[in-house]
JSON list of C-alpha atoms in Angstrom, two decimals:
[
{"chain": "A", "resi": 1, "resn": "MET", "atom": "CA", "xyz": [-23.80, -90.03, -43.84]},
{"chain": "A", "resi": 2, "resn": "THR", "atom": "CA", "xyz": [-24.39, -92.41, -40.95]},
{"chain": "A", "resi": 3, "resn": "THR", "atom": "CA", "xyz": [-23.16, -91.65, -37.48]},
{"chain": "A", "resi": 4, "resn": "ASP", "atom": "CA", "xyz": [-20.87, -94.67, -37.70]},
{"chain": "A", "resi": 5, "resn": "GLN", "atom": "CA", "xyz": [-19.23, -93.27, -40.82]},
{"chain": "A", "resi": 6, "resn": "LEU", "atom": "CA", "xyz": [-18.86, -89.87, -39.17]},
{"chain": "A", "resi": 7, "resn": "SER", "atom": "CA", "xyz": [-17.28, -91.56, -36.13]},
{"chain": "A", "resi": 8, "resn": "ARG", "atom": "CA", "xyz": [-14.82, -93.43, -38.36]},
{"chain": "A", "resi": 9, "resn": "THR", "atom": "CA", "xyz": [-13.90, -90.19, -40.09]},
{"chain": "A", "resi": 10, "resn": "PHE", "atom": "CA", "xyz": [-13.33, -88.33, -36.81]},
{"chain": "A", "resi": 11, "resn": "ALA", "atom": "CA", "xyz": [-11.35, -91.28, -35.40]},
{"chain": "A", "resi": 12, "resn": "ALA", "atom": "CA", "xyz": [-9.12, -91.27, -38.47]},
{"chain": "A", "resi": 13, "resn": "LEU", "atom": "CA", "xyz": [-8.63, -87.51, -38.23]},
{"chain": "A", "resi": 14, "resn": "ALA", "atom": "CA", "xyz": [-7.78, -87.70, -34.52]},
{"chain": "A", "resi": 15, "resn": "ASP", "atom": "CA", "xyz": [-4.23, -88.89, -35.21]},
{"chain": "A", "resi": 16, "resn": "PRO", "atom": "CA", "xyz": [-1.64, -86.25, -36.21]},
{"chain": "A", "resi": 17, "resn": "THR", "atom": "CA", "xyz": [0.23, -88.70, -38.45]},
{"chain": "A", "resi": 18, "resn": "ARG", "atom": "CA", "xyz": [-2.93, -89.41, -40.42]},
{"chain": "A", "resi": 19, "resn": "ARG", "atom": "CA", "xyz": [-3.67, -85.69, -40.70]},
{"chain": "A", "resi": 20, "resn": "ALA", "atom": "CA", "xyz": [-0.13, -85.16, -42.02]},
{"chain": "A", "resi": 21, "resn": "ILE", "atom": "CA", "xyz": [-0.66, -87.93, -44.58]},
{"chain": "A", "resi": 22, "resn": "LEU", "atom": "CA", "xyz": [-3.90, -86.27, -45.72]},
{"chain": "A", "resi": 23, "resn": "ALA", "atom": "CA", "xyz": [-2.12, -82.92, -45.96]},
{"chain": "A", "resi": 24, "resn": "ARG", "atom": "CA", "xyz": [0.51, -84.52, -48.20]},
{"chain": "A", "resi": 25, "resn": "LEU", "atom": "CA", "xyz": [-2.17, -86.16, -50.36]},
{"chain": "A", "resi": 26, "resn": "SER", "atom": "CA", "xyz": [-3.93, -82.81, -50.79]},
{"chain": "A", "resi": 27, "resn": "ALA", "atom": "CA", "xyz": [-0.97, -81.93, -53.06]},
{"chain": "A", "resi": 28, "resn": "GLY", "atom": "CA", "xyz": [-1.55, -85.02, -55.23]},
{"chain": "A", "resi": 29, "resn": "GLU", "atom": "CA", "xyz": [-1.18, -88.80, -55.38]},
{"chain": "A", "resi": 30, "resn": "ALA", "atom": "CA", "xyz": [1.70, -90.47, -53.59]},
{"chain": "A", "resi": 31, "resn": "THR", "atom": "CA", "xyz": [3.03, -93.97, -52.98]},
{"chain": "A", "resi": 32, "resn": "VAL", "atom": "CA", "xyz": [3.37, -95.52, -49.54]},
{"chain": "A", "resi": 33, "resn": "ASN", "atom": "CA", "xyz": [7.13, -94.95, -49.68]},
{"chain": "A", "resi": 34, "resn": "GLU", "atom": "CA", "xyz": [6.62, -91.27, -50.50]},
{"chain": "A", "resi": 35, "resn": "LEU", "atom": "CA", "xyz": [4.09, -90.91, -47.70]},
{"chain": "A", "resi": 36, "resn": "ALA", "atom": "CA", "xyz": [6.39, -92.67, -45.22]},
{"chain": "A", "resi": 37, "resn": "GLU", "atom": "CA", "xyz": [9.40, -90.51, -46.05]},
{"chain": "A", "resi": 38, "resn": "PRO", "atom": "CA", "xyz": [8.95, -87.71, -43.47]},
{"chain": "A", "resi": 39, "resn": "PHE", "atom": "CA", "xyz": [8.13, -90.09, -40.60]},
{"chain": "A", "resi": 40, "resn": "THR", "atom": "CA", "xyz": [10.42, -92.06, -38.31]},
{"chain": "A", "resi": 41, "resn": "MET", "atom": "CA", "xyz": [8.29, -95.19, -38.41]},
{"chain": "A", "resi": 42, "resn": "SER", "atom": "CA", "xyz": [8.31, -98.43, -40.31]},
{"chain": "A", "resi": 43, "resn": "LEU", "atom": "CA", "xyz": [6.49, -98.98, -43.59]},
{"chain": "A", "resi": 44, "resn": "PRO", "atom": "CA", "xyz": [4.10, -101.43, -41.88]},
{"chain": "A", "resi": 45, "resn": "ALA", "atom": "CA", "xyz": [3.20, -98.69, -39.36]},
{"chain": "A", "resi": 46, "resn": "VAL", "atom": "CA", "xyz": [2.50, -96.23, -42.18]},
{"chain": "A", "resi": 47, "resn": "SER", "atom": "CA", "xyz": [0.45, -98.93, -43.92]},
{"chain": "A", "resi": 48, "resn": "ARG", "atom": "CA", "xyz": [-1.68, -99.32, -40.78]},
{"chain": "A", "resi": 49, "resn": "HIS", "atom": "CA", "xyz": [-2.36, -95.58, -40.80]},
{"chain": "A", "resi": 50, "resn": "LEU", "atom": "CA", "xyz": [-3.30, -95.81, -44.48]},
{"chain": "A", "resi": 51, "resn": "LYS", "atom": "CA", "xyz": [-5.65, -98.68, -43.73]},
{"chain": "A", "resi": 52, "resn": "VAL", "atom": "CA", "xyz": [-7.50, -96.55, -41.14]},
{"chain": "A", "resi": 53, "resn": "LEU", "atom": "CA", "xyz": [-7.75, -93.68, -43.63]},
{"chain": "A", "resi": 54, "resn": "GLU", "atom": "CA", "xyz": [-8.99, -96.04, -46.32]},
{"chain": "A", "resi": 55, "resn": "GLN", "atom": "CA", "xyz": [-11.61, -97.61, -44.03]},
{"chain": "A", "resi": 56, "resn": "ALA", "atom": "CA", "xyz": [-12.85, -94.11, -43.20]},
{"chain": "A", "resi": 57, "resn": "GLY", "atom": "CA", "xyz": [-13.14, -93.40, -46.93]},
{"chain": "A", "resi": 58, "resn": "LEU", "atom": "CA", "xyz": [-10.61, -90.57, -46.73]},
{"chain": "A", "resi": 59, "resn": "ILE", "atom": "CA", "xyz": [-8.23, -92.15, -49.24]},
{"chain": "A", "resi": 60, "resn": "THR", "atom": "CA", "xyz": [-8.32, -94.67, -52.05]},
{"chain": "A", "resi": 61, "resn": "ARG", "atom": "CA", "xyz": [-5.48, -96.77, -53.35]},
{"chain": "A", "resi": 62, "resn": "GLY", "atom": "CA", "xyz": [-5.11, -97.39, -57.04]},
{"chain": "A", "resi": 63, "resn": "ARG", "atom": "CA", "xyz": [-2.99, -99.75, -59.00]},
{"chain": "A", "resi": 64, "resn": "THR", "atom": "CA", "xyz": [-0.98, -98.96, -62.11]},
{"chain": "A", "resi": 65, "resn": "ARG", "atom": "CA", "xyz": [1.45, -101.80, -62.84]},
{"chain": "A", "resi": 66, "resn": "GLN", "atom": "CA", "xyz": [3.85, -101.83, -59.88]},
{"chain": "A", "resi": 67, "resn": "TRP", "atom": "CA", "xyz": [2.81, -98.38, -58.70]},
{"chain": "A", "resi": 68, "resn": "ARG", "atom": "CA", "xyz": [0.03, -98.19, -56.09]},
{"chain": "A", "resi": 69, "resn": "PRO", "atom": "CA", "xyz": [-0.81, -94.52, -55.65]},
{"chain": "A", "resi": 70, "resn": "CYS", "atom": "CA", "xyz": [-2.88, -93.25, -52.74]},
{"chain": "A", "resi": 71, "resn": "ARG", "atom": "CA", "xyz": [-5.24, -90.37, -53.36]},
{"chain": "A", "resi": 72, "resn": "LEU", "atom": "CA", "xyz": [-7.33, -88.14, -51.14]},
{"chain": "A", "resi": 73, "resn": "GLU", "atom": "CA", "xyz": [-11.12, -88.53, -51.21]},
{"chain": "A", "resi": 74, "resn": "ALA", "atom": "CA", "xyz": [-13.00, -85.34, -50.39]},
{"chain": "A", "resi": 75, "resn": "LYS", "atom": "CA", "xyz": [-16.51, -86.67, -49.62]},
{"chain": "A", "resi": 76, "resn": "PRO", "atom": "CA", "xyz": [-15.91, -87.65, -45.95]},
{"chain": "A", "resi": 77, "resn": "LEU", "atom": "CA", "xyz": [-14.27, -84.27, -45.32]},
{"chain": "A", "resi": 78, "resn": "GLU", "atom": "CA", "xyz": [-17.26, -82.52, -46.89]},
{"chain": "A", "resi": 79, "resn": "ASP", "atom": "CA", "xyz": [-19.56, -84.51, -44.60]},
{"chain": "A", "resi": 80, "resn": "VAL", "atom": "CA", "xyz": [-17.51, -83.43, -41.56]},
{"chain": "A", "resi": 81, "resn": "ALA", "atom": "CA", "xyz": [-17.68, -79.81, -42.71]},
{"chain": "A", "resi": 82, "resn": "ASP", "atom": "CA", "xyz": [-21.45, -80.10, -43.11]},
{"chain": "A", "resi": 83, "resn": "TRP", "atom": "CA", "xyz": [-21.80, -81.59, -39.64]},
{"chain": "A", "resi": 84, "resn": "VAL", "atom": "CA", "xyz": [-19.65, -78.85, -38.08]},
{"chain": "A", "resi": 85, "resn": "ALA", "atom": "CA", "xyz": [-21.59, -76.18, -39.99]},
{"chain": "A", "resi": 86, "resn": "THR", "atom": "CA", "xyz": [-24.73, -77.14, -38.08]},
{"chain": "A", "resi": 87, "resn": "TYR", "atom": "CA", "xyz": [-23.03, -75.71, -34.98]},
{"chain": "A", "resi": 88, "resn": "ARG", "atom": "CA", "xyz": [-21.86, -72.52, -36.68]},
{"chain": "A", "resi": 89, "resn": "ARG", "atom": "CA", "xyz": [-24.99, -70.66, -35.53]},
{"chain": "A", "resi": 90, "resn": "PHE", "atom": "CA", "xyz": [-24.02, -71.49, -31.94]},
{"chain": "A", "resi": 91, "resn": "TRP", "atom": "CA", "xyz": [-20.49, -70.09, -32.08]},
{"chain": "A", "resi": 92, "resn": "ASP", "atom": "CA", "xyz": [-21.46, -67.14, -34.31]},
{"chain": "A", "resi": 93, "resn": "GLY", "atom": "CA", "xyz": [-24.12, -66.21, -31.73]},
{"chain": "A", "resi": 94, "resn": "GLY", "atom": "CA", "xyz": [-21.52, -66.45, -28.99]},
{"chain": "A", "resi": 95, "resn": "PHE", "atom": "CA", "xyz": [-19.20, -64.07, -30.82]},
{"chain": "A", "resi": 96, "resn": "ASP", "atom": "CA", "xyz": [-22.07, -61.65, -31.46]},
{"chain": "A", "resi": 97, "resn": "ARG", "atom": "CA", "xyz": [-22.94, -61.65, -27.74]},
{"chain": "A", "resi": 98, "resn": "LEU", "atom": "CA", "xyz": [-19.26, -61.13, -26.84]},
{"chain": "A", "resi": 99, "resn": "GLU", "atom": "CA", "xyz": [-19.03, -58.21, -29.26]},
{"chain": "A", "resi": 100, "resn": "ASP", "atom": "CA", "xyz": [-22.16, -56.64, -27.76]},
{"chain": "A", "resi": 101, "resn": "HIS", "atom": "CA", "xyz": [-20.76, -57.08, -24.26]},
{"chain": "A", "resi": 102, "resn": "LEU", "atom": "CA", "xyz": [-17.41, -55.52, -25.21]},
{"chain": "A", "resi": 103, "resn": "ARG", "atom": "CA", "xyz": [-19.17, -52.54, -26.81]},
{"chain": "A", "resi": 104, "resn": "LYS", "atom": "CA", "xyz": [-21.12, -51.99, -23.59]},
{"chain": "A", "resi": 105, "resn": "LEU", "atom": "CA", "xyz": [-17.90, -52.16, -21.56]},
{"chain": "A", "resi": 106, "resn": "THR", "atom": "CA", "xyz": [-16.10, -49.67, -23.77]},
{"chain": "A", "resi": 107, "resn": "GLY", "atom": "CA", "xyz": [-19.12, -47.37, -24.11]},
{"chain": "A", "resi": 108, "resn": "ASP", "atom": "CA", "xyz": [-19.39, -47.83, -27.89]},
{"chain": "A", "resi": 109, "resn": "ALA", "atom": "CA", "xyz": [-22.96, -49.18, -27.63]}
]
């Protein structure tokens, strides 16, 4: 994954509306109208959010006759998880050091 793609993915995930749309799509395909239902915004505004998600590769839009379902694409989220995992050693080490420090303070060491 290129840095540009990772940046697009993080930018798309930065917006709570887009995260809510992805959460809805994790339950299965949905139309734009179905995705727009819980929000107090216009359909064009929802469509702009969908465009950002699509450009980031987080969703795809199909076409079956009149129905244009949106579906979640997992690959960009896997790439984000892989990127974050590279820092896991850092925060795990921090928790281990904190645990050691707390044991010393409580005399359990």
